[in-house]
XYZ file of C-alpha atoms in Angstrom:
326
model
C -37.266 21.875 -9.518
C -36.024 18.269 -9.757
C -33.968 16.744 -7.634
C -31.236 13.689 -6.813
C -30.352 11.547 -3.868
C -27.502 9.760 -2.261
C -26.511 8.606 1.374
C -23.961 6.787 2.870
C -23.140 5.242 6.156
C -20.399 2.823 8.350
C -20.118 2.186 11.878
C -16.823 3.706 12.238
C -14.637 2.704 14.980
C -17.872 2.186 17.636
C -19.481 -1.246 19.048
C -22.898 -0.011 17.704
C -24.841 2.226 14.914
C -26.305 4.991 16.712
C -26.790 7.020 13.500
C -30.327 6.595 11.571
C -32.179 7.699 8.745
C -35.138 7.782 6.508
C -36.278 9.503 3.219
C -39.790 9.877 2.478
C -41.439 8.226 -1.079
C -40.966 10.752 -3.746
C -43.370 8.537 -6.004
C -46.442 9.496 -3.783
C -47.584 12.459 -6.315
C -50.483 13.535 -3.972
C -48.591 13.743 -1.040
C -45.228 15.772 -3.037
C -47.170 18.354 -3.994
C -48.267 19.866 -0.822
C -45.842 17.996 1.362
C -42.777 17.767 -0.448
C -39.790 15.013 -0.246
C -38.603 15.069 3.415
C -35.362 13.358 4.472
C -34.051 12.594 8.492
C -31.102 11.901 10.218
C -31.015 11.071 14.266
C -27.803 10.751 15.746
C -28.210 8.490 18.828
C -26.219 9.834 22.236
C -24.139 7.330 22.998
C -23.281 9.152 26.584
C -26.810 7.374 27.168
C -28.267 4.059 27.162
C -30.139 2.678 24.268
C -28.643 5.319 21.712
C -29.737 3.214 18.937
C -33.151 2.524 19.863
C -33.666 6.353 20.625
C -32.345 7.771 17.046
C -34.295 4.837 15.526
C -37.663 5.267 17.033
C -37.082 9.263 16.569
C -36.098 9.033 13.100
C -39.487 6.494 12.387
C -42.112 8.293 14.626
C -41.310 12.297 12.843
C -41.574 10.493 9.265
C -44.672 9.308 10.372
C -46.029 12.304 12.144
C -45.053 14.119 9.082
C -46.900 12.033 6.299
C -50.329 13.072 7.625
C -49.591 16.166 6.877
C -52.609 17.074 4.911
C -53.170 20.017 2.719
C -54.007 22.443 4.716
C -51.274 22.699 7.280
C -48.393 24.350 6.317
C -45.023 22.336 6.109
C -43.775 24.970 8.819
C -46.377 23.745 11.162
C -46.004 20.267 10.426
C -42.083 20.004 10.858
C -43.055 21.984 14.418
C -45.396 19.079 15.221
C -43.445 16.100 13.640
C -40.190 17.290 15.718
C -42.309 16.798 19.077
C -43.879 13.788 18.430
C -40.788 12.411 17.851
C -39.551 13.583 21.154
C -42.803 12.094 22.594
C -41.843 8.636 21.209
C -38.341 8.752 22.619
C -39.333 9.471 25.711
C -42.027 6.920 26.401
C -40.025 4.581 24.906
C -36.954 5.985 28.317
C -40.072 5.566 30.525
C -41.204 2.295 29.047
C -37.472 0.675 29.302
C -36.758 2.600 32.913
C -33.900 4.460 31.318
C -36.063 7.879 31.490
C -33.440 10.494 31.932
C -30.839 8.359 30.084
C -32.276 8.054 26.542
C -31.792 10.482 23.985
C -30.938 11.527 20.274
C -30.223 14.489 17.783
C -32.528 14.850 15.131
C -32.686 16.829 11.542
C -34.743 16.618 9.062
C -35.362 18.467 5.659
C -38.339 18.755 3.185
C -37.734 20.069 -0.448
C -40.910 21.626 -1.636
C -41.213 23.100 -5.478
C -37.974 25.262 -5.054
C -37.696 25.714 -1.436
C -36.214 24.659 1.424
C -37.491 23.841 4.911
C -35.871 22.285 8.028
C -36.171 21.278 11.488
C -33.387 20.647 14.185
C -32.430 19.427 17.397
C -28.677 18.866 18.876
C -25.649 19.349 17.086
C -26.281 17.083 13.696
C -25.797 19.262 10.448
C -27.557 21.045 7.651
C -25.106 22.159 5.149
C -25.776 23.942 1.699
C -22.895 23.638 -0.937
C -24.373 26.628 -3.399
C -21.360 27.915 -6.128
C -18.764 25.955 -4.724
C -18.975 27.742 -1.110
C -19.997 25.370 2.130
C -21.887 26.567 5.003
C -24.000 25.179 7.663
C -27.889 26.565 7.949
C -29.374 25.332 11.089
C -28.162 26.431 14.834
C -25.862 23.903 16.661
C -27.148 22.947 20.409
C -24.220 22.709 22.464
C -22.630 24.758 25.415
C -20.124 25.203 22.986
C -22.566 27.864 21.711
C -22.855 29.094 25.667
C -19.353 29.628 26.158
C -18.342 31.493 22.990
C -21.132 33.444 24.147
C -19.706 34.279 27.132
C -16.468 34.707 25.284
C -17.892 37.934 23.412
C -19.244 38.993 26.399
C -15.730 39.519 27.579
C -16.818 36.872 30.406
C -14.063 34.366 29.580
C -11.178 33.680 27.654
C -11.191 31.932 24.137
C -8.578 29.464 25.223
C -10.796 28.783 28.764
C -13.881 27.897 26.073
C -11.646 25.970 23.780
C -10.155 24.016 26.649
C -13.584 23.031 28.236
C -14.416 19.665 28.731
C -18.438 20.389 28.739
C -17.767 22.438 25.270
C -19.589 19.516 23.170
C -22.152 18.394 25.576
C -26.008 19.046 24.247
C -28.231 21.941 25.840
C -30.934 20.447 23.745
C -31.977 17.121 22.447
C -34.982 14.610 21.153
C -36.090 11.876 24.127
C -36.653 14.636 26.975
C -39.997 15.567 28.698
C -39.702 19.220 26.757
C -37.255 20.215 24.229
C -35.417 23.064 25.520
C -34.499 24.495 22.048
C -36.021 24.142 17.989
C -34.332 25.296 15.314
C -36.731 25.750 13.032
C -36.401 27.748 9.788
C -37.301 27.810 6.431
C -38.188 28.715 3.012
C -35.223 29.368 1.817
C -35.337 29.622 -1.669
C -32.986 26.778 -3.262
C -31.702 27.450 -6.903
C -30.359 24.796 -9.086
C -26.909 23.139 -8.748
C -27.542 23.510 -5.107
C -26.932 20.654 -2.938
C -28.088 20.146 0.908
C -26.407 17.540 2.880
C -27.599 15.951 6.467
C -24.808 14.755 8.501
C -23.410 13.292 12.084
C -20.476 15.078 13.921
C -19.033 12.136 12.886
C -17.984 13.236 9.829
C -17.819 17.020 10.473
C -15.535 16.384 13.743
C -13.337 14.279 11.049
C -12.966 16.595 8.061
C -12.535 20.258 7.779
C -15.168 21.980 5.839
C -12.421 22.472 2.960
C -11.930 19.022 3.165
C -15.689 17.732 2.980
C -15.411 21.071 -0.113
C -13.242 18.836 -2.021
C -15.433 15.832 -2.339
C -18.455 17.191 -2.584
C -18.528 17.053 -6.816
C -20.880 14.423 -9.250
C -23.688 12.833 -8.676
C -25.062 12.911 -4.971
C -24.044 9.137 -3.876
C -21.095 9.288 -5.155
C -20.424 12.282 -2.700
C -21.408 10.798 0.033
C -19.594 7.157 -0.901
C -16.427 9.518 -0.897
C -16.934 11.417 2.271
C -17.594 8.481 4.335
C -14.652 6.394 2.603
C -12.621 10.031 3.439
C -13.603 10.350 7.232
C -12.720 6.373 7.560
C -9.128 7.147 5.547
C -8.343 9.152 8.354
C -7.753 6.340 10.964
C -9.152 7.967 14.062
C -8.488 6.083 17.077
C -12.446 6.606 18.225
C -13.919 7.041 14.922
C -17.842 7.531 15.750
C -20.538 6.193 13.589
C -20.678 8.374 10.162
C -23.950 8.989 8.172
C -24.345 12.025 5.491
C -27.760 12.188 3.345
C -27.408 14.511 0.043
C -29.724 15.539 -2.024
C -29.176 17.868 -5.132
C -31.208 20.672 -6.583
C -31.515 20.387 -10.835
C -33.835 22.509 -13.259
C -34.351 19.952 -15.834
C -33.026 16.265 -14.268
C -35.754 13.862 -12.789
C -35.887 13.215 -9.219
C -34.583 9.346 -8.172
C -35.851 7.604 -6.053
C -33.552 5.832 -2.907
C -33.147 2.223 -2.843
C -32.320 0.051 -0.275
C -28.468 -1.555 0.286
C -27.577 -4.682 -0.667
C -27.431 -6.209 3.287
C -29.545 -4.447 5.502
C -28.516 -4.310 9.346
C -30.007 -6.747 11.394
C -31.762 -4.261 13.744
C -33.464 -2.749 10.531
C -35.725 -5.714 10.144
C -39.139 -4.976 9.565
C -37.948 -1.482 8.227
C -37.410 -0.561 5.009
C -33.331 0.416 4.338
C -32.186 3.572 3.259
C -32.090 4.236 -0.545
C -29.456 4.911 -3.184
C -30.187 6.972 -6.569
C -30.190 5.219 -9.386
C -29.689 5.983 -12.755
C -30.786 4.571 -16.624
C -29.957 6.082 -19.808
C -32.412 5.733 -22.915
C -31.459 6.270 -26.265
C -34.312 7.870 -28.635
C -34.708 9.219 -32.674
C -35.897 12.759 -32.158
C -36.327 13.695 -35.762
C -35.991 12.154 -38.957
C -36.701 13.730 -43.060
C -36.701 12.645 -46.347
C -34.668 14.331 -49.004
C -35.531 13.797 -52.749
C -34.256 10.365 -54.647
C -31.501 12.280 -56.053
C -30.069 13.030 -52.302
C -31.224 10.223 -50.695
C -32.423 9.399 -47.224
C -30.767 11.042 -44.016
C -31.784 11.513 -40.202
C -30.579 12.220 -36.901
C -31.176 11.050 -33.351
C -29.931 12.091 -29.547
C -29.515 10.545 -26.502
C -30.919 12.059 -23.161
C -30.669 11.015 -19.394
C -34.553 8.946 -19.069
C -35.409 9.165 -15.015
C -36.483 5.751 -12.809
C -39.937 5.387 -12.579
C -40.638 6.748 -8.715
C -40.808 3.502 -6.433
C -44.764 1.859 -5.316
C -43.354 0.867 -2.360
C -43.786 2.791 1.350
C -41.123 5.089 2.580
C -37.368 3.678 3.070
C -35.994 3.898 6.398
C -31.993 3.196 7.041
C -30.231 2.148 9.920
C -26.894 -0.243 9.756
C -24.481 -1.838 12.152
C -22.201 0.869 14.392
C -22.660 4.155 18.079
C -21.966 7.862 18.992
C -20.425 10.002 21.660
């Protein structure tokens, strides 16, 4: 299984970028075959201080923890132990700053091995699957929304009394605490091609419907996500939060491309490498050529195919640009 990338991003309506992201380098062979291509998206809690900083540091520190993986650990284990040192990060960095208590993210991240699937959650950011043209999300959401529709089926309130709640978003579970309360980790799932799995903020899920985020999700992987950000924005939302969606797209027979960075990174990502873009090349080549005899002369024929980028030498690229959350 090959596969293609694309991610988009804009601060939305918000005085800060709380969203941030990172794919890992899918030209490190050795590391691919046992570890797969991992991608990670921390949405920053903008309730708290230092949103930014928290989904930043999160989003850097379980990239790392996850590329020394080594061969022998299964990727199961290693999203397990990537997830909590990324919580460990966030919260020394709360303790360092004195906003312990106050500093905290979402996180999710996804690794595409061979032909599987394997992911990692904490909070309410997505993991969605678009598989013959039908949407749906795969990892648990960590909200008392979850608590109340509980208690909803349990005949213990009414659905309008859990609708009308003002807690009903608020997290029961997120990256930057001393313990994580809840993990939703899950995985393989087998992934077939012409599947795609997308990473994204409530920013854009809390903006379109999932018929509506249906509709654009067609071509090549960044132009998806180009179109569901420039969607979410159309909208005009009064608060519009920060909006980040990562894609990447399942193929039997198309060459994996490697992200590159934007044009203008953010200021705040210096030092970091930016998030990546696919790219794509086309290369034209004779396939087959034969002589006929003098008296029929000379003939051949020639195709063109789709030729991949040669993976990227350089380290893993990291994204984070201007814009904040809740």
């Amino acid at each position: 299984m090959t596969y293609a990338f694309g991610n988009a991003q804009h601060i939305g309506r918000r005085s800060q970028q709380q969203d941030a992201f990172c794919f890992s380098n899918t030209g490190d062979e050795a590391f691919v075959s046992h570890g797969g291509v991992a991608a990670v998206l921390a949405d920053g809690m903008g309730g708290m201080q230092h949103g930014g900083e928290a989904s930043r540091t999160a989003a850097a520190a379980f990239l790392n923890a996850y590329r020394r993986k080594n061969t022998d650990e299964p990727i199961r284990d290693a999203l397990y132990r990537s997830v909590h040192e990324a919580n460990a990060a966030v919260y020394a960095l709360a303790l360092e700053s004195g906003a312990g208590g106050e500093m905290g993210t979402t996180i999710v991240a996804a690794v595409l091995h061979a032909d599987e699937l394997h992911w990692v959650s904490v909070g309410d950011s997505a993991l969605l699957l678009l598989r013959g043209g039908q949407l749906s999300q795969l990892n648990a959401v960590h909200n008392y929304a979850t608590i109340l529709d509980a208690r909803v089926a349990a005949g213990q309130l009414s659905a309008a009394e859990a609708l009308s709640d003002p807690q009903r978003e608020a997290l029961i579970s997120h990256v930057g605490a001393e313990s994580i309360p809840h993990v939703d980790l899950n995985g393989p799932l087998r992934l077939d091609a012409g599947d795609t799995v997308y990473l994204a903020t409530d920013g854009l899920y809390r903006t379109l419907t999932a018929d509506e985020m249906l509709s654009y999700m067609t071509g090549p992987p960044q132009e998806q996500c180009e179109r569901l950000v420039g969607e979410a924005l159309a909208r005009g939302r009064e608060n519009q939060d920060n909006v980040t969606i990562l894609a990447l797209s399942a193929y039997g027979s198309v060459e994996s491309r490697e992200p590159e960075p934007p044009a203008e990174p953010a200021p705040e990502t210096a030092g970091v490498v930016p998030p990546a873009a696919p790219k794509r090349r086309w290369a034209v080549a004779a396939v087959a050529a034969f002589l006929l005899a003098a008296l029929l002369g000379a003939g051949y024929w020639r195709y063109v195919y789709a030729a991949p980028v040669p993976p990227a030498a350089a380290a893993d690229s990291t994204g984070a640009a201007d814009g904040a959350r809740r």
